[in-house]
Each structure stands twice: as structure tokens, then as C-alpha cells.
Short mmCIF file of C-alpha atoms in Angstrom, two decimals:
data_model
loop_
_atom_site.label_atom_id
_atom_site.label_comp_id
_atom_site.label_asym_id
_atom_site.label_seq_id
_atom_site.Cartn_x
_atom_site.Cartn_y
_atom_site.Cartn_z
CA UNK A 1 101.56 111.55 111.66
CA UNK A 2 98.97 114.14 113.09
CA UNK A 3 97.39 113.66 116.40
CA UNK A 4 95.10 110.80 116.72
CA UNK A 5 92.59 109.78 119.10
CA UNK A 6 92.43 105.98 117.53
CA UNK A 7 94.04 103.75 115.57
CA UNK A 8 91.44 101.21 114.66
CA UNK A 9 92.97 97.92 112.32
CA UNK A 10 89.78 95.92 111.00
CA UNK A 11 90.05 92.47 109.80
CA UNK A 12 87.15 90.25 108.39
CA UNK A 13 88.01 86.92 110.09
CA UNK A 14 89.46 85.26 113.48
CA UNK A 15 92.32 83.88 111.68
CA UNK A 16 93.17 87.74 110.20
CA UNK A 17 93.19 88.66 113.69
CA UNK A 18 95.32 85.97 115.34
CA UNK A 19 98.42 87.19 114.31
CA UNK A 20 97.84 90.95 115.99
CA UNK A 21 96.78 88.95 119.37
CA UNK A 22 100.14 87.07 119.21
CA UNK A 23 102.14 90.20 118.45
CA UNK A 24 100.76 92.41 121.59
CA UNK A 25 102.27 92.82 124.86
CA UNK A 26 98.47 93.86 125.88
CA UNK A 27 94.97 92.19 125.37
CA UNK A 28 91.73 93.65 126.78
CA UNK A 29 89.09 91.41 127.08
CA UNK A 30 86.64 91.36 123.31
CA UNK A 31 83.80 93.55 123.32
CA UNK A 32 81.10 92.94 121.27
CA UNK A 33 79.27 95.78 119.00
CA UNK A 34 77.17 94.22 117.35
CA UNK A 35 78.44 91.35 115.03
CA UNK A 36 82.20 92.61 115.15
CA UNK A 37 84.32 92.01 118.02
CA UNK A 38 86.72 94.64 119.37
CA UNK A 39 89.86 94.03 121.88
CA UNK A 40 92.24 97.01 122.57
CA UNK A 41 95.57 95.95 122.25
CA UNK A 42 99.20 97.29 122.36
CA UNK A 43 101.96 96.84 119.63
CA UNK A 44 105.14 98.00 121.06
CA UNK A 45 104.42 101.20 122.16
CA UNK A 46 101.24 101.73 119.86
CA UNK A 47 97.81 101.13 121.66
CA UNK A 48 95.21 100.41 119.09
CA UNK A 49 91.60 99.18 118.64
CA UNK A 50 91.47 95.44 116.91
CA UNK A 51 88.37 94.88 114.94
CA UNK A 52 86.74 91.66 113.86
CA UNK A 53 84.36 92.45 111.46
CA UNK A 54 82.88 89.39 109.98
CA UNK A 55 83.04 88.68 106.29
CA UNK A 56 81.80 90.89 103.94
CA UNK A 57 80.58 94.41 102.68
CA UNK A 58 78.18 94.91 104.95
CA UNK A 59 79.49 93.65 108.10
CA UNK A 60 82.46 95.59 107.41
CA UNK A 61 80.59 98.50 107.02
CA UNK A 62 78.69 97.84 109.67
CA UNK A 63 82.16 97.67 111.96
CA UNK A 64 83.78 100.44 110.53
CA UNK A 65 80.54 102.65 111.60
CA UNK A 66 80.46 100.83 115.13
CA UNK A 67 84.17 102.12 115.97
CA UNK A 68 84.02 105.72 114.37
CA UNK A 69 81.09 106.28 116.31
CA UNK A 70 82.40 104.50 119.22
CA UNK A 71 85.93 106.12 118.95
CA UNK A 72 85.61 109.14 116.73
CA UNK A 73 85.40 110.30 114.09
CA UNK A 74 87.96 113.28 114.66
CA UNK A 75 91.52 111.81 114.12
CA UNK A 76 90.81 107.99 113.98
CA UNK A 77 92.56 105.88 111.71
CA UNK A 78 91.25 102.79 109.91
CA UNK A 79 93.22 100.26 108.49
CA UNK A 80 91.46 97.50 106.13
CA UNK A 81 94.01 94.43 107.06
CA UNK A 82 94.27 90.64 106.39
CA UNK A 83 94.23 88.58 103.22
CA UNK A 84 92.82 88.84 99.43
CA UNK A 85 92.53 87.47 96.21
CA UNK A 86 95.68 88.30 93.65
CA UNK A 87 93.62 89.62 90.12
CA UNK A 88 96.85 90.89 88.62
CA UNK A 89 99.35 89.25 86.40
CA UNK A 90 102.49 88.97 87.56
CA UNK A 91 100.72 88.94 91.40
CA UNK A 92 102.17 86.39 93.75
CA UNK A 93 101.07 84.46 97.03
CA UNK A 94 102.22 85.85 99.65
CA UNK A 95 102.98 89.66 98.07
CA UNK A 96 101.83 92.23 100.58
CA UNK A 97 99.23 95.03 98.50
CA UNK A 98 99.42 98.26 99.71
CA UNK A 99 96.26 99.87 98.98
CA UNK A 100 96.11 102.84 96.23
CA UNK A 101 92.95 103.22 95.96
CA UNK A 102 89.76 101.06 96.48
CA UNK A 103 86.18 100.82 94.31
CA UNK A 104 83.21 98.20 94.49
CA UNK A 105 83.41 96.36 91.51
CA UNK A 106 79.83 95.09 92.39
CA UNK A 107 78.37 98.77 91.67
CA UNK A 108 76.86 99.09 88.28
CA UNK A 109 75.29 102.38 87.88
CA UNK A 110 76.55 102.75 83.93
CA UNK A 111 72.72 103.38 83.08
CA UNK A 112 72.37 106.82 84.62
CA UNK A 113 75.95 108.09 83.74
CA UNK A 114 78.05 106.55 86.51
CA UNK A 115 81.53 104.85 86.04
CA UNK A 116 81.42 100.87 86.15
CA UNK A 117 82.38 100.50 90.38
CA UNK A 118 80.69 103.70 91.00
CA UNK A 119 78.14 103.82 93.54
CA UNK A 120 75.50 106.85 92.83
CA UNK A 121 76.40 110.08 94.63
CA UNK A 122 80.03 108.95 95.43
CA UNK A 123 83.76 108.88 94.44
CA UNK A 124 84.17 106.80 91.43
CA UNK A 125 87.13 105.28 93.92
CA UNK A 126 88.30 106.23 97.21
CA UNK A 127 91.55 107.49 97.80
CA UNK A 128 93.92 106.44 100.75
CA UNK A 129 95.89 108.63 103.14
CA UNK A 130 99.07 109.58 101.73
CA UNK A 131 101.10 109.30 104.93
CA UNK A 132 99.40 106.05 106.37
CA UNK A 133 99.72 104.57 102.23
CA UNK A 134 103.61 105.89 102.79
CA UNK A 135 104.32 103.96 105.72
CA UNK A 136 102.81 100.79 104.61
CA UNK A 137 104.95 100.55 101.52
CA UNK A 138 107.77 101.79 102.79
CA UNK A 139 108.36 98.64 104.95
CA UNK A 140 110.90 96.10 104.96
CA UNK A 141 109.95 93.42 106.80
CA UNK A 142 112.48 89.39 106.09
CA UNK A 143 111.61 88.65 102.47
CA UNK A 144 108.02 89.79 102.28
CA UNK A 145 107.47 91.40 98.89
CA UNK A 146 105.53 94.70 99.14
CA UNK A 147 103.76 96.70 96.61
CA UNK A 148 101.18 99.83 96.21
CA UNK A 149 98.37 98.82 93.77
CA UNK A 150 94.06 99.35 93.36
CA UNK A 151 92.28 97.28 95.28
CA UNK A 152 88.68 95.83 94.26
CA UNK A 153 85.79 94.45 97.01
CA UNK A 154 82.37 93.38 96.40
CA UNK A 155 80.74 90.19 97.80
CA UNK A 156 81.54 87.81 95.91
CA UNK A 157 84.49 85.35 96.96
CA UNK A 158 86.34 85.85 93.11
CA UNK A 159 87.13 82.35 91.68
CA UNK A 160 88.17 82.31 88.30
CA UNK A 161 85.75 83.07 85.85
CA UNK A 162 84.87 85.83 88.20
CA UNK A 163 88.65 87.20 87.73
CA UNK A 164 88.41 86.64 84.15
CA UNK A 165 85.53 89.22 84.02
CA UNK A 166 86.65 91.93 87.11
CA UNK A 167 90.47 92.02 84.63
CA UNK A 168 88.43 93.21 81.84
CA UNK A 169 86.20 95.79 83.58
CA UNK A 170 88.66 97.09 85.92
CA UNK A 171 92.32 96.32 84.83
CA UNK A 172 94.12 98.46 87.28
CA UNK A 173 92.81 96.03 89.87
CA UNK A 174 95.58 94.44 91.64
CA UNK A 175 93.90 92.33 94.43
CA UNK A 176 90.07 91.77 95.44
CA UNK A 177 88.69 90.63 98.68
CA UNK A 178 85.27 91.20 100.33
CA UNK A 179 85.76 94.04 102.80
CA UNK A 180 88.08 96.79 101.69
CA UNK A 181 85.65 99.82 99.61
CA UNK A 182 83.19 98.98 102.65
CA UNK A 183 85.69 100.37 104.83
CA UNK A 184 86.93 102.55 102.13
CA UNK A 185 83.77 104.49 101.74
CA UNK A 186 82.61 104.54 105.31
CA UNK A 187 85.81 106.30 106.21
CA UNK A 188 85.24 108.68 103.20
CA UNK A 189 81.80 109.45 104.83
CA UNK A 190 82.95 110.25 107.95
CA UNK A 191 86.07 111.91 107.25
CA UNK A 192 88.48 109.70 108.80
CA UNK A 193 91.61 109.09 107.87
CA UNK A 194 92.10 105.05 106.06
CA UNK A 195 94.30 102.73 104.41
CA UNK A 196 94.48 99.12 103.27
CA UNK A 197 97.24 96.60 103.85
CA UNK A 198 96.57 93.12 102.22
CA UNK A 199 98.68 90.03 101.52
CA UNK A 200 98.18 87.88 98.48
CA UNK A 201 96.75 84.05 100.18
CA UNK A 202 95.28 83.21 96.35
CA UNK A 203 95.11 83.41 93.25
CA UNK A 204 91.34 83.43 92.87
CA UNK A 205 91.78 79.64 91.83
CA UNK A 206 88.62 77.70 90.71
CA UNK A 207 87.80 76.82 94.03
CA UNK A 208 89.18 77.70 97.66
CA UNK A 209 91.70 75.49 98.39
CA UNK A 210 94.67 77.70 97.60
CA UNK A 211 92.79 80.48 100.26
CA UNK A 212 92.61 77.87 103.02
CA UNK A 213 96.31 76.55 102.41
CA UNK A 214 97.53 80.05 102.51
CA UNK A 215 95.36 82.27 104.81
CA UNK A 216 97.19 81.78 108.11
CA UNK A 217 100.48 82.92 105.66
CA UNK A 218 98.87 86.34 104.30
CA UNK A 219 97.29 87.47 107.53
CA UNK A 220 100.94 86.55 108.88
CA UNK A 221 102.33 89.02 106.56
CA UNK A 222 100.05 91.56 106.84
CA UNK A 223 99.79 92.01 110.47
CA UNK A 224 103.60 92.20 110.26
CA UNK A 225 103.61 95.27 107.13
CA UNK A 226 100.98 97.04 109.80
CA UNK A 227 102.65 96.65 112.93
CA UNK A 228 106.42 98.06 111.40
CA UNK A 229 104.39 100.84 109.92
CA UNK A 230 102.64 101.26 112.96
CA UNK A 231 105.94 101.65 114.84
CA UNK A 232 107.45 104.19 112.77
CA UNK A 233 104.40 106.14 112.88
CA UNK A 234 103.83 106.02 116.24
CA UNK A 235 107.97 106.44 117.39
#
């Protein structure tokens, strides 16, 4: 991997984070810009910036913006981690998604000429770096199941008739969570580098109950996918 000045890993929620706390030999004491929260911690012999965001598109745009302009934007890395919805067939709890690509499938433009998921002026989706994307599925971490796929956001927390609708308008989709293309596309404005690494906790069930059994799991398993990466990248 090129030179780079940061290595930034944003998760939406406290219980995302946990698992990257419990894994460093290092813990700074949380900063706060703005809504998100910010530690600097070291994984083995990576040092890297650990972003709460809060839950959603905007606060995760929002964060993403705080740290490039905090820490970049020449040669930062993000990296979109934590949990999300499986909208796949064939997905399973507890798979880790390794993000191909990433589009809001709240953006409806369609009247002016835009692609369903396009947002007007941009990428109809937003690509991931190759190398980062590399790493991520290339691990081989106990038995956690790891796969490259598209990734959908938007701000909606996708229950089942939701699902029903996002597999007919975008059927590539493998998973869906709220953060991801907010990342996504402030990275693509900025020209940093970005990639996505989330673990199935549901499988946007009628209600939330299968998130909240299984979120401690997925952010388990997706801290771990980043942090071998991480380690190979950084060796």
C-alpha cells in the first residue's frame, strides 16, 4: 500500500467500536468533532484514527468530512466498518461483506435522466480501492465467511417489506445499512482512498430483534476482517 498519512476506520455506533478498543495495545483519550467521537488507537503495529460517527447518512457524512479535513485529505484511508442488514439470498448472519461498490438506494433522480440510486451530478455508484477491497477479502480469519458484494445505504433501518422493494430496484445489492455511500461519496469528493468491511447481524427481519441479538457478533467479525487486513497492509 502507498504512503499514507491516516488510516481512519468509521463505525456508526459504540457497540461497532468496542471491539477495535479491546483489540489495541493503545487508546488516546476520545475527542469530540462534533457529534462523532475520535480515539487514536494502535492495532499491532498499525496506528489508526477510530471514528464514531453516529447513525446515519448524515452523521456519517458529517464524520467522514470532520477527519479528512482534520487528517487529510492527501493519502488518508477510510474504512466504512461494523454491521448491516443481509438483502441477498443465500446471505447469512454473521458473513463478513466486503464492499464492491456502494450507491444510495434513497436517491431517486429517474425524472431528469438519472439512474435509480443516483444522486444528481455524481457516480451512479462509487467504486472502492482495489488494494484496500483486496486485502479485506483476502482474509482468513477462524470460520468467518467472507465475501466481495454491492453494498446499499440510505436512512432507513430495512425491515422486510423495505427489502422486498430495495431486491427489485437494485438486485446486485448484497447488504444495506445506514452509513456506507455517505462515506462512500464523501471520500469520492475528496479524493481519498475508501473501502467497506461489513458483517451480516440480520436479515432485515420484520422488526429488530435479530439486529440486537446479533450486533455485538457482526461488529466482532468485522473489526477482526479489518484489523488482519490492516496488518498485512501495514507489515
Amino acid at each position: 500500500m502507498r504512503r499514507v498519512t491516516a488510516i481512519v476506520i468509521q463505525v456508526a455506533m459504540d457497540e461497532e467500536a468496542q471491539p477495535f478498543l479491546d483489540a489495541a495495545r493503545e487508546v488516546s483519550d476520545p475527542i469530540a468533532v462534533g457529534r462523532a467521537v475520535h480515539r487514536g488507537i494502535v492495532l499491532g503495529d498499525a496506528t489508526v484514527v477510530l471514528v464514531r460517527s453516529g447513525i446515519g447518512m448524515v452523521n456519517a457524512a458529517d464524520a467522514a468530512a470532520g477527519a479528512i479535513h482534520r487528517y487529510g485529505p492527501d493519502d488518508i484511508v477510510l474504512i466504512s466498518a461494523g454491521s448491516a442488514g443481509g438483502l441477498a439470498r443465500g446471505v447469512r448472519v454473521g458473513e463478513v461483506v466486503v464492499g464492491a461498490s456502494a450507491v444510495n438506494v434513497e436517491a431517486d433522480a429517474r425524472a431528469f435522466g438519472y439512474a435509480l440510486g443516483q444522486v444528481p451530478g455524481m457516480p451512479e455508484v462509487y467504486g472502492t480501492d482495489p488494494a484496500l477491497r483486496r486485502a479485506l477479502a483476502d482474509t482468513r480469519v477462524g470460520d468467518i465467511a467472507v465475501r466481495e458484494g454491492d453494498m446499499g445505504a440510505g436512512e432507513k433501518f430495512v425491515t422486510t417489506g423495505i427489502a422486498d422493494r430495495l431486491r427489485a430496484d437494485f438486485p446486485g445489492l448484497v447488504s444495506v445499512d445506514m452509513e456506507t455511500t455517505a462515506v462512500a461519496q464523501v471520500a469520492h469528493n475528496h479524493g481519498a482512498r475508501f473501502a467497506a468491511c461489513r458483517a451480516i447481524s440480520d436479515l432485515c427481519a420484520p422488526d429488530g430483534d435479530e439486529f440486537a441479538t446479533h450486533i455485538d457478533d457482526a461488529a466482532e467479525r468485522s473489526a477482526r476482517v479489518v484489523i488482519d487486513a490492516l496488518a498485512r497492509l501495514t507489515a
